[in-house]
mmCIF file of C-alpha atoms in Angstrom:
data_model
loop_
_atom_site.group_PDB
_atom_site.id
_atom_site.type_symbol
_atom_site.label_atom_id
_atom_site.label_comp_id
_atom_site.label_asym_id
_atom_site.label_seq_id
_atom_site.Cartn_x
_atom_site.Cartn_y
_atom_site.Cartn_z
ATOM 1 C CA MET A 270 124.194 197.759 132.068
ATOM 2 C CA GLN A 271 122.915 195.012 135.047
ATOM 3 C CA THR A 272 119.585 195.543 134.752
ATOM 4 C CA LYS A 273 119.227 195.401 130.540
ATOM 5 C CA SER A 274 122.047 191.784 130.963
ATOM 6 C CA HIS A 275 118.259 190.167 133.707
ATOM 7 C CA VAL A 276 115.891 191.550 130.993
ATOM 8 C CA TYR A 277 118.083 189.818 128.618
ATOM 9 C CA THR A 278 118.453 186.721 130.398
ATOM 10 C CA LEU A 279 115.094 186.462 131.725
ATOM 11 C CA VAL A 280 113.513 186.765 128.159
ATOM 12 C CA GLU A 281 116.540 184.184 126.571
ATOM 13 C CA GLY A 282 115.071 182.342 129.147
ATOM 14 C CA ALA A 283 111.543 182.529 128.257
ATOM 15 C CA LEU A 284 112.090 181.603 124.470
ATOM 16 C CA MET A 285 113.957 178.795 125.523
ATOM 17 C CA VAL A 286 111.268 177.413 127.301
ATOM 18 C CA ALA A 287 108.234 178.531 125.229
ATOM 19 C CA LEU A 288 111.102 176.485 122.084
ATOM 20 C CA ALA A 289 110.954 173.242 123.799
ATOM 21 C CA GLN A 290 107.368 173.534 124.921
ATOM 22 C CA ILE A 291 107.037 173.831 121.631
ATOM 23 C CA LEU A 292 109.083 171.161 120.545
ATOM 24 C CA SER A 293 107.606 169.140 123.444
ATOM 25 C CA PHE A 294 104.274 168.304 121.024
ATOM 26 C CA ILE A 295 106.810 166.848 118.111
ATOM 27 C CA LYS A 296 106.601 163.748 119.925
ATOM 28 C CA LEU A 297 109.316 161.477 117.079
ATOM 29 C CA TRP A 298 108.578 158.420 119.292
ATOM 30 C CA GLU A 299 105.581 157.894 122.224
ATOM 31 C CA MET A 300 106.393 155.244 125.200
ATOM 32 C CA PRO A 301 102.812 153.571 125.972
ATOM 33 C CA TRP A 302 102.870 155.326 130.355
ATOM 34 C CA GLY A 303 105.145 158.400 129.305
ATOM 35 C CA GLY A 304 108.316 159.139 128.477
ATOM 36 C CA SER A 305 108.744 159.878 125.146
ATOM 37 C CA VAL A 306 111.435 161.129 122.022
ATOM 38 C CA VAL A 307 112.167 164.630 121.415
ATOM 39 C CA LEU A 308 113.726 167.884 120.450
ATOM 40 C CA ALA A 309 112.871 169.624 123.559
ATOM 41 C CA MET A 310 116.760 168.955 125.833
ATOM 42 C CA VAL A 311 118.189 171.531 123.180
ATOM 43 C CA PRO A 312 116.582 174.794 124.553
ATOM 44 C CA LEU A 313 117.349 174.002 127.709
ATOM 45 C CA VAL A 314 120.467 172.643 128.301
ATOM 46 C CA LEU A 315 121.863 175.706 125.357
ATOM 47 C CA TYR A 316 119.937 178.043 127.966
ATOM 48 C CA ALA A 317 121.242 176.302 130.667
ATOM 49 C CA VAL A 318 125.263 176.129 129.247
ATOM 50 C CA ARG A 319 125.193 179.881 128.217
ATOM 51 C CA TRP A 320 123.906 181.387 131.735
ATOM 52 C CA GLY A 321 124.610 178.513 134.074
ATOM 53 C CA ILE A 322 123.370 176.147 136.267
ATOM 54 C CA GLY A 323 121.755 178.032 138.870
ATOM 55 C CA LYS A 324 118.772 179.954 135.585
ATOM 56 C CA GLY A 325 118.823 176.527 133.567
ATOM 57 C CA LEU A 326 117.397 174.793 137.227
ATOM 58 C CA ILE A 327 114.032 177.224 137.479
ATOM 59 C CA ALA A 328 114.354 177.677 133.519
ATOM 60 C CA SER A 329 113.632 173.112 133.581
ATOM 61 C CA PHE A 330 111.416 174.074 136.236
ATOM 62 C CA VAL A 331 109.078 176.017 134.854
ATOM 63 C CA PHE A 332 109.396 173.710 131.630
ATOM 64 C CA GLY A 333 108.755 170.601 133.394
ATOM 65 C CA VAL A 334 105.869 172.688 135.404
ATOM 66 C CA LEU A 335 104.069 173.175 131.242
ATOM 67 C CA GLN A 336 105.402 169.918 131.075
ATOM 68 C CA PHE A 337 102.564 168.658 133.574
ATOM 69 C CA LEU A 338 99.843 170.937 132.297
ATOM 70 C CA PHE A 339 100.286 170.835 129.118
ATOM 71 C CA ASP A 340 101.495 167.448 127.107
ATOM 72 C CA GLY A 341 98.723 165.538 129.494
ATOM 73 C CA GLY A 342 99.766 165.670 132.846
ATOM 74 C CA PHE A 343 100.259 161.804 133.228
ATOM 75 C CA ALA A 344 101.112 160.402 136.692
ATOM 76 C CA ILE A 345 99.273 158.271 138.968
ATOM 77 C CA GLY A 346 99.309 160.550 141.930
ATOM 78 C CA TRP A 347 102.057 163.899 143.946
ATOM 79 C CA GLN A 348 105.072 161.528 144.280
ATOM 80 C CA SER A 349 104.397 160.584 140.358
ATOM 81 C CA ILE A 350 103.651 164.474 139.571
ATOM 82 C CA ILE A 351 107.094 166.002 141.754
ATOM 83 C CA GLY A 352 109.583 162.885 140.352
ATOM 84 C CA ASP A 353 108.561 162.345 136.866
ATOM 85 C CA TYR A 354 107.468 166.308 135.486
ATOM 86 C CA LEU A 355 108.874 168.814 137.991
ATOM 87 C CA LEU A 356 112.432 166.957 139.333
ATOM 88 C CA ALA A 357 112.752 164.875 136.426
ATOM 89 C CA PHE A 358 113.143 167.981 134.012
ATOM 90 C CA THR A 359 114.700 170.656 136.540
ATOM 91 C CA VAL A 360 117.570 168.018 136.612
ATOM 92 C CA LEU A 361 118.238 169.535 132.957
ATOM 93 C CA GLY A 362 119.592 172.398 134.701
ATOM 94 C CA LEU A 363 122.830 170.867 135.905
ATOM 95 C CA ALA A 364 124.044 171.152 131.597
ATOM 96 C CA GLY A 365 124.825 174.844 133.244
ATOM 97 C CA LEU A 366 127.773 173.285 135.210
ATOM 98 C CA PHE A 367 129.716 173.151 131.628
ATOM 99 C CA ARG A 368 128.851 177.296 131.743
ATOM 100 C CA LYS A 369 131.117 178.567 128.841
ATOM 101 C CA ARG A 370 133.242 175.486 128.072
ATOM 102 C CA THR A 371 133.821 174.637 125.003
ATOM 103 C CA TYR A 372 132.855 171.707 124.633
ATOM 104 C CA GLY A 373 129.774 172.911 127.299
ATOM 105 C CA VAL A 374 126.724 171.865 125.224
ATOM 106 C CA PHE A 375 128.218 168.138 125.199
ATOM 107 C CA LEU A 376 129.727 167.590 128.202
ATOM 108 C CA GLY A 377 125.557 169.657 129.562
ATOM 109 C CA THR A 378 123.985 167.220 127.213
ATOM 110 C CA LEU A 379 126.133 164.002 128.644
ATOM 111 C CA VAL A 380 125.062 164.947 132.623
ATOM 112 C CA ALA A 381 121.614 167.193 132.460
ATOM 113 C CA GLY A 382 120.532 163.902 129.996
ATOM 114 C CA GLY A 383 122.149 161.358 132.918
ATOM 115 C CA ALA A 384 120.456 162.672 135.177
ATOM 116 C CA ARG A 385 117.512 162.885 133.889
ATOM 117 C CA PHE A 386 117.293 158.815 133.459
ATOM 118 C CA LEU A 387 118.628 158.702 136.762
ATOM 119 C CA VAL A 388 115.029 160.621 138.610
ATOM 120 C CA HIS A 389 112.851 158.910 136.268
ATOM 121 C CA TYR A 390 114.669 155.176 137.096
ATOM 122 C CA VAL A 391 113.460 155.344 140.263
ATOM 123 C CA VAL A 392 110.502 156.922 139.965
ATOM 124 C CA GLY A 393 110.090 154.101 137.451
ATOM 125 C CA ALA A 394 111.805 151.612 140.265
ATOM 126 C CA THR A 395 109.937 152.711 142.891
ATOM 127 C CA ILE A 396 106.427 154.498 141.900
ATOM 128 C CA TRP A 397 105.677 152.891 138.947
ATOM 129 C CA ALA A 398 106.628 149.708 140.114
ATOM 130 C CA GLU A 399 102.964 148.035 140.417
ATOM 131 C CA TYR A 400 102.407 148.707 136.825
ATOM 132 C CA MET A 401 104.685 146.402 135.596
ATOM 133 C CA PRO A 402 104.269 144.363 132.585
ATOM 134 C CA GLU A 403 105.130 139.884 133.056
ATOM 135 C CA GLU A 404 106.659 140.254 129.566
ATOM 136 C CA PHE A 405 108.446 143.665 127.742
ATOM 137 C CA PHE A 406 110.869 144.604 125.163
ATOM 138 C CA GLY A 407 110.454 140.249 124.474
ATOM 139 C CA MET A 408 112.118 139.563 128.197
ATOM 140 C CA THR A 409 110.348 138.368 131.738
ATOM 141 C CA MET A 410 110.196 141.206 133.269
ATOM 142 C CA THR A 411 111.761 139.548 137.207
ATOM 143 C CA THR A 412 111.903 143.129 139.147
ATOM 144 C CA PRO A 413 111.015 146.707 138.536
ATOM 145 C CA TRP A 414 114.536 148.215 138.629
ATOM 146 C CA PHE A 415 115.536 146.351 135.419
ATOM 147 C CA TYR A 416 112.216 146.735 134.061
ATOM 148 C CA SER A 417 112.411 150.374 134.910
ATOM 149 C CA ALA A 418 116.293 150.391 133.762
ATOM 150 C CA LEU A 419 114.389 149.441 130.063
ATOM 151 C CA TYR A 420 111.734 151.322 129.935
ATOM 152 C CA ASN A 421 113.838 155.116 130.285
ATOM 153 C CA ILE A 422 116.664 153.671 129.037
ATOM 154 C CA ALA A 423 114.233 153.141 125.375
ATOM 155 C CA TYR A 424 113.409 156.975 125.139
ATOM 156 C CA MET A 425 116.310 158.514 127.505
ATOM 157 C CA ALA A 426 119.179 157.812 125.457
ATOM 158 C CA PRO A 427 117.580 158.511 121.667
ATOM 159 C CA ASN A 428 116.532 161.703 123.654
ATOM 160 C CA ILE A 429 120.610 162.098 124.637
ATOM 161 C CA ILE A 430 121.957 161.353 121.053
ATOM 162 C CA ILE A 431 119.111 163.460 118.794
ATOM 163 C CA THR A 432 120.511 167.120 121.237
ATOM 164 C CA LEU A 433 124.400 165.871 120.793
ATOM 165 C CA VAL A 434 123.146 165.464 117.437
ATOM 166 C CA VAL A 435 121.802 168.815 116.770
ATOM 167 C CA PHE A 436 124.307 170.339 118.406
ATOM 168 C CA GLY A 437 126.998 168.538 117.027
ATOM 169 C CA LEU A 438 126.067 169.885 113.423
ATOM 170 C CA LEU A 439 125.805 172.982 114.887
ATOM 171 C CA PHE A 440 128.992 173.242 116.486
ATOM 172 C CA ALA A 441 130.336 173.322 112.697
ATOM 173 C CA THR A 442 129.031 176.630 111.970
ATOM 174 C CA PRO A 443 129.089 180.398 113.036
ATOM 175 C CA LEU A 444 126.578 179.649 115.732
ATOM 176 C CA LYS A 445 129.380 177.897 117.712
ATOM 177 C CA LYS A 446 130.442 180.785 119.527
ATOM 178 C CA TYR A 447 126.629 181.323 120.759
ATOM 179 C CA LEU A 448 126.794 177.461 122.182
ATOM 180 C CA GLN A 449 129.507 178.455 123.947
ATOM 181 C CA GLY A 450 128.215 181.610 125.429
ATOM 182 C CA ARG A 451 130.813 183.938 124.224
ATOM 183 C CA ASP A 452 128.648 186.491 122.514
ATOM 184 C CA ILE A 453 127.354 186.688 126.783
ATOM 185 C CA GLY A 454 129.617 189.928 127.905
#
């Protein structure tokens, strides 16, 4: 029975990573220096909440690698590859902290999305600082920390909100048991 469960976990993880990758190609909006509004967080958060933090971190790391390879790899050096791709997407697995909780997908979305924002924020304020424009969103930029906060919240807030809305719509259906991981023994 343990082998069957392990295979099921791997297959579901592969499907969720593949679905996230496909969804990442459907960009609702894209920022000029990277970062976009997509539905890719939905399958990754769902997988992490269903199977836990360990498996969630692994699946999200794999997605980060695929994002770098297939999404154009918008980076300025190895530091931004590690920060903006590997680390920023891996932290989506933190949603697994809320495994099998009634509202785990919602709490997981907030924690994982917040952690991803924080990673992008720090990378933006440190590694991308030299690319800070003089003006952004009609405001004069004086510090890379403020610029990075504005830049990254511009696409991370919609990503988090859209993920919450999708889970909200699915939560009111018979799919609720899958969102809560109640179908897993």
